[in-house]
mmCIF file of C-alpha atoms in Angstrom:
data_model
loop_
_atom_site.group_PDB
_atom_site.id
_atom_site.type_symbol
_atom_site.label_atom_id
_atom_site.label_comp_id
_atom_site.label_asym_id
_atom_site.label_seq_id
_atom_site.Cartn_x
_atom_site.Cartn_y
_atom_site.Cartn_z
ATOM 1 C CA MET A 1 187.566 0.801 -4.875
ATOM 2 C CA SER A 2 188.422 3.811 -7.108
ATOM 3 C CA ARG A 3 191.891 4.658 -8.290
ATOM 4 C CA PRO A 4 193.580 7.685 -6.689
ATOM 5 C CA VAL A 5 193.114 10.861 -8.729
ATOM 6 C CA LEU A 6 196.331 12.711 -9.485
ATOM 7 C CA GLU A 7 196.306 16.429 -9.954
ATOM 8 C CA GLN A 8 198.019 17.711 -13.134
ATOM 9 C CA PRO A 9 200.568 20.219 -11.787
ATOM 10 C CA ALA A 10 201.323 21.902 -15.148
ATOM 11 C CA ARG A 11 197.638 22.573 -15.892
ATOM 12 C CA LEU A 12 197.049 23.725 -12.310
ATOM 13 C CA GLN A 13 199.949 26.216 -12.380
ATOM 14 C CA GLN A 14 198.817 27.558 -15.728
ATOM 15 C CA GLN A 15 195.326 28.190 -14.474
ATOM 16 C CA GLN A 16 196.535 29.659 -11.194
ATOM 17 C CA ALA A 17 198.764 32.066 -13.139
ATOM 18 C CA ALA A 18 195.761 33.060 -15.259
ATOM 19 C CA GLY A 19 193.794 33.763 -12.053
ATOM 20 C CA SER A 20 191.292 30.903 -12.462
ATOM 21 C CA ILE A 21 190.671 27.890 -10.361
ATOM 22 C CA ASP A 22 191.209 24.359 -11.661
ATOM 23 C CA LEU A 23 187.832 23.217 -10.476
ATOM 24 C CA GLY A 24 187.973 19.867 -12.301
ATOM 25 C CA ALA A 25 191.159 18.698 -10.624
ATOM 26 C CA ARG A 26 189.890 19.760 -7.237
ATOM 27 C CA ILE A 27 186.558 18.030 -7.729
ATOM 28 C CA ALA A 28 188.335 14.840 -8.847
ATOM 29 C CA ARG A 29 190.565 15.047 -5.784
ATOM 30 C CA LEU A 30 187.619 15.555 -3.428
ATOM 31 C CA ARG A 31 185.809 12.600 -5.077
ATOM 32 C CA GLY A 32 188.957 10.488 -4.665
ATOM 33 C CA GLN A 33 189.259 11.409 -1.030
ATOM 34 C CA GLN A 34 185.714 10.107 -0.466
ATOM 35 C CA GLY A 35 186.556 6.871 -2.321
ATOM 36 C CA LEU A 36 183.809 7.538 -4.901
ATOM 37 C CA SER A 37 183.913 6.329 -8.473
ATOM 38 C CA LEU A 38 182.661 8.582 -11.227
ATOM 39 C CA GLN A 39 179.590 6.358 -11.452
ATOM 40 C CA GLN A 40 178.862 6.655 -7.746
ATOM 41 C CA LEU A 41 179.135 10.437 -7.964
ATOM 42 C CA ALA A 42 176.763 10.442 -10.932
ATOM 43 C CA ILE A 43 174.187 8.488 -8.926
ATOM 44 C CA ARG A 44 174.543 10.757 -5.855
ATOM 45 C CA THR A 45 174.150 13.954 -7.912
ATOM 46 C CA GLY A 46 171.876 12.852 -10.725
ATOM 47 C CA ILE A 47 174.426 14.356 -13.151
ATOM 48 C CA GLY A 48 175.566 12.215 -16.097
ATOM 49 C CA GLN A 49 178.986 10.543 -16.005
ATOM 50 C CA GLN A 50 179.946 12.172 -19.276
ATOM 51 C CA THR A 51 179.230 15.642 -17.871
ATOM 52 C CA LEU A 52 181.142 14.871 -14.647
ATOM 53 C CA ARG A 53 184.066 13.513 -16.638
ATOM 54 C CA LYS A 54 184.176 16.729 -18.750
ATOM 55 C CA ILE A 55 184.078 18.864 -15.630
ATOM 56 C CA GLU A 56 186.899 16.916 -13.949
ATOM 57 C CA GLN A 57 188.988 17.089 -17.166
ATOM 58 C CA GLY A 58 188.472 20.835 -17.398
ATOM 59 C CA ARG A 59 186.576 20.567 -20.706
ATOM 60 C CA GLN A 60 183.335 21.932 -19.220
ATOM 61 C CA SER A 61 182.754 24.612 -16.605
ATOM 62 C CA PRO A 62 179.966 23.889 -14.160
ATOM 63 C CA ARG A 63 177.485 26.590 -13.205
ATOM 64 C CA ILE A 64 177.422 27.531 -9.538
ATOM 65 C CA ALA A 65 174.266 25.506 -8.699
ATOM 66 C CA LEU A 66 175.766 22.386 -10.322
ATOM 67 C CA LEU A 67 179.026 22.942 -8.508
ATOM 68 C CA GLN A 68 177.218 23.202 -5.161
ATOM 69 C CA GLN A 69 175.360 19.943 -5.942
ATOM 70 C CA ILE A 70 178.656 18.177 -6.673
ATOM 71 C CA LEU A 71 180.368 19.605 -3.542
ATOM 72 C CA ALA A 72 177.464 18.504 -1.342
ATOM 73 C CA ALA A 73 177.664 14.949 -2.818
ATOM 74 C CA VAL A 74 181.407 14.732 -1.927
ATOM 75 C CA GLY A 75 180.841 16.213 1.572
ATOM 76 C CA SER A 76 182.515 19.532 0.807
ATOM 77 C CA ASP A 77 181.803 23.213 0.231
ATOM 78 C CA PHE A 78 183.294 26.280 -1.445
ATOM 79 C CA ASP A 79 185.648 27.079 1.455
ATOM 80 C CA ARG A 80 187.263 23.640 1.347
ATOM 81 C CA LEU A 81 187.467 23.738 -2.458
ATOM 82 C CA LEU A 82 189.237 27.113 -2.371
ATOM 83 C CA ALA A 83 191.434 26.111 0.577
ATOM 84 C CA MET A 84 192.835 23.266 -1.551
ATOM 85 C CA GLU A 85 194.484 25.847 -3.748
ATOM 86 C CA ASP A 86 196.348 27.557 -0.950
ATOM 87 C CA PRO A 87 197.030 25.660 2.260
ATOM 88 C CA HIS A 88 197.672 28.847 4.220
ATOM 89 C CA ASP A 89 194.952 29.770 6.719
ATOM 90 C CA ARG A 90 193.305 32.975 5.490
ATOM 91 C CA ARG A 91 190.602 33.666 8.041
ATOM 92 C CA SER A 92 190.843 37.452 8.009
ATOM 93 C CA ARG A 93 187.506 39.292 8.039
ATOM 94 C CA ARG A 94 188.628 41.668 5.327
ATOM 95 C CA SER A 95 189.121 40.779 1.697
ATOM 96 C CA ILE A 96 189.798 42.896 -1.387
ATOM 97 C CA THR A 97 189.471 41.527 -4.878
ATOM 98 C CA ARG A 98 191.060 43.633 -7.645
ATOM 99 C CA VAL A 99 189.643 43.183 -11.153
ATOM 100 C CA GLN A 100 192.681 41.188 -12.286
ATOM 101 C CA GLN A 101 192.372 38.941 -9.179
ATOM 102 C CA ARG A 102 188.856 37.695 -9.920
ATOM 103 C CA ARG A 103 188.719 33.909 -10.245
ATOM 104 C CA ALA A 104 186.901 32.419 -13.243
ATOM 105 C CA LEU A 105 184.055 30.172 -12.261
ATOM 106 C CA GLY A 106 182.440 29.068 -15.474
ATOM 107 C CA GLN A 107 182.396 31.009 -18.703
ATOM 108 C CA ASN A 108 180.426 34.039 -17.580
ATOM 109 C CA GLN A 109 181.038 34.084 -13.839
ATOM 110 C CA GLN A 110 183.855 35.172 -11.563
ATOM 111 C CA LEU A 111 184.203 34.444 -7.870
ATOM 112 C CA LEU A 112 184.960 37.451 -5.729
ATOM 113 C CA ASN A 113 186.825 37.514 -2.405
ATOM 114 C CA ALA A 114 187.818 33.833 -2.799
ATOM 115 C CA ASP A 115 190.640 34.296 -0.279
ATOM 116 C CA LEU A 116 188.290 34.795 2.617
ATOM 117 C CA LEU A 117 187.214 31.523 4.205
ATOM 118 C CA SER A 118 184.221 30.887 6.413
ATOM 119 C CA LYS A 119 182.152 33.714 4.943
ATOM 120 C CA LYS A 120 178.383 33.826 5.259
ATOM 121 C CA MET A 121 177.771 34.790 1.647
ATOM 122 C CA LEU A 122 179.232 33.976 -1.735
ATOM 123 C CA PRO A 123 179.828 37.025 -3.983
ATOM 124 C CA ILE A 124 179.788 36.417 -7.759
ATOM 125 C CA TYR A 125 180.341 38.769 -10.685
ATOM 126 C CA ASN A 126 178.282 37.776 -13.732
ATOM 127 C CA ARG A 127 178.426 38.900 -17.378
ATOM 128 C CA LEU A 128 176.336 38.103 -20.466
ATOM 129 C CA SER A 129 177.650 39.684 -23.624
ATOM 130 C CA ASP A 130 174.635 39.094 -25.891
ATOM 131 C CA VAL A 131 170.969 38.360 -25.963
ATOM 132 C CA SER A 132 170.134 35.123 -24.202
ATOM 133 C CA ARG A 133 167.038 33.287 -25.131
ATOM 134 C CA PRO A 134 164.359 32.381 -22.582
ATOM 135 C CA GLY A 135 164.463 28.711 -21.687
ATOM 136 C CA GLY A 136 166.758 26.320 -19.981
ATOM 137 C CA VAL A 137 166.908 25.082 -16.446
ATOM 138 C CA PHE A 138 166.111 27.062 -13.331
ATOM 139 C CA GLU A 139 169.175 27.364 -11.066
ATOM 140 C CA LYS A 140 168.648 26.630 -7.418
ATOM 141 C CA TYR A 141 170.754 27.630 -4.386
ATOM 142 C CA PRO A 142 170.274 26.425 -0.813
ATOM 143 C CA GLY A 143 169.747 29.881 0.696
ATOM 144 C CA GLU A 144 168.889 33.463 -0.091
ATOM 145 C CA VAL A 145 170.006 35.308 -3.266
ATOM 146 C CA PHE A 146 170.589 39.027 -3.830
ATOM 147 C CA VAL A 147 171.033 40.337 -7.415
ATOM 148 C CA MET A 148 172.042 43.886 -8.385
ATOM 149 C CA VAL A 149 172.322 45.024 -12.000
ATOM 150 C CA LEU A 150 175.577 46.872 -12.643
ATOM 151 C CA ARG A 151 175.204 47.393 -16.384
ATOM 152 C CA GLY A 152 172.574 46.664 -19.073
ATOM 153 C CA GLN A 153 169.264 45.004 -18.455
ATOM 154 C CA LEU A 154 168.223 41.632 -17.026
ATOM 155 C CA ARG A 155 165.108 39.547 -17.160
ATOM 156 C CA LEU A 156 164.525 37.518 -13.969
ATOM 157 C CA ARG A 157 162.192 34.537 -13.949
ATOM 158 C CA LEU A 158 160.989 33.016 -10.647
ATOM 159 C CA PRO A 159 158.545 30.081 -10.717
ATOM 160 C CA ASP A 160 155.849 31.749 -8.524
ATOM 161 C CA TYR A 161 156.174 35.303 -9.816
ATOM 162 C CA GLN A 162 155.734 37.318 -12.985
ATOM 163 C CA THR A 163 158.890 37.852 -15.055
ATOM 164 C CA LEU A 164 160.719 40.900 -13.817
ATOM 165 C CA SER A 165 162.748 43.371 -15.881
ATOM 166 C CA LEU A 166 165.698 44.881 -13.982
ATOM 167 C CA ASN A 167 167.743 47.869 -15.176
ATOM 168 C CA ARG A 168 171.040 49.314 -14.046
ATOM 169 C CA GLY A 169 170.941 49.975 -10.278
ATOM 170 C CA ASP A 170 167.895 47.745 -9.667
ATOM 171 C CA SER A 171 168.174 44.914 -7.144
ATOM 172 C CA VAL A 172 166.113 41.975 -5.992
ATOM 173 C CA TYR A 173 166.316 39.600 -3.017
ATOM 174 C CA PHE A 174 164.667 36.159 -3.057
ATOM 175 C CA ASP A 175 164.728 32.592 -1.822
ATOM 176 C CA GLY A 176 167.182 30.613 -3.994
ATOM 177 C CA ASN A 177 165.546 27.268 -3.108
ATOM 178 C CA GLN A 178 162.656 28.046 -5.430
ATOM 179 C CA GLY A 179 164.952 28.249 -8.435
ATOM 180 C CA TYR A 180 165.422 31.150 -10.863
ATOM 181 C CA ARG A 181 166.692 32.042 -14.339
ATOM 182 C CA ILE A 182 168.319 35.210 -15.595
ATOM 183 C CA ASP A 183 168.315 36.224 -19.268
ATOM 184 C CA ASN A 184 169.794 39.197 -21.109
ATOM 185 C CA PRO A 185 166.944 40.660 -23.211
ATOM 186 C CA ASP A 186 169.175 43.168 -24.956
ATOM 187 C CA SER A 187 172.150 43.180 -27.333
ATOM 188 C CA VAL A 188 174.090 45.330 -24.824
ATOM 189 C CA VAL A 189 176.373 43.641 -22.378
ATOM 190 C CA ALA A 190 174.689 42.851 -19.045
ATOM 191 C CA GLU A 191 176.732 42.712 -15.789
ATOM 192 C CA TRP A 192 175.436 41.992 -12.319
ATOM 193 C CA LEU A 193 176.463 41.072 -8.828
ATOM 194 C CA THR A 194 174.998 38.011 -7.123
ATOM 195 C CA LEU A 195 175.298 37.381 -3.375
ATOM 196 C CA ILE A 196 174.307 33.935 -2.196
ATOM 197 C CA ALA A 197 173.821 33.382 1.525
ATOM 198 C CA ALA A 198 173.646 29.730 2.394
ATOM 199 C CA ASP A 199 170.976 28.332 4.743
#
């Protein structure tokens, strides 16, 4: 049986004040609620214990796809994760996110409209400040993905298609289950909006 995981109130308040979400503490709490050890979560997700430990301790920010994988393994989703921060029921069908209210989700991503629960899509603001090299893992999402370039240029790689260059104002819609990778081919900052609609 695993030990109960205690949330660190000081760290949580500090991150809430900064407008970010303490994902690690929430993931640890969800894992604890399921009675899972770190080793059991590692087996369920295929993610190394070291990586999971770093995420739970707030020393590493998971990418969205990795976070979805962890949440699925603990029987949760984004709505429940966000509801842990504020117990008030916020089921309004309107949500406004001001720039200063965006919630950090990883180093280059910000969750938009996090206050709205039970939504059918997940809006994410993304930013890459410099040239990113081709390579790395393809991200996968269980559902459909929409990407629109707000600034700069992007290079989109899909397994079954030719690499696509996207400029400001361009958009693309595709199946997230196939996996994809986005690179910034330029030294100019690239910003884009991603909408993920779960299956």
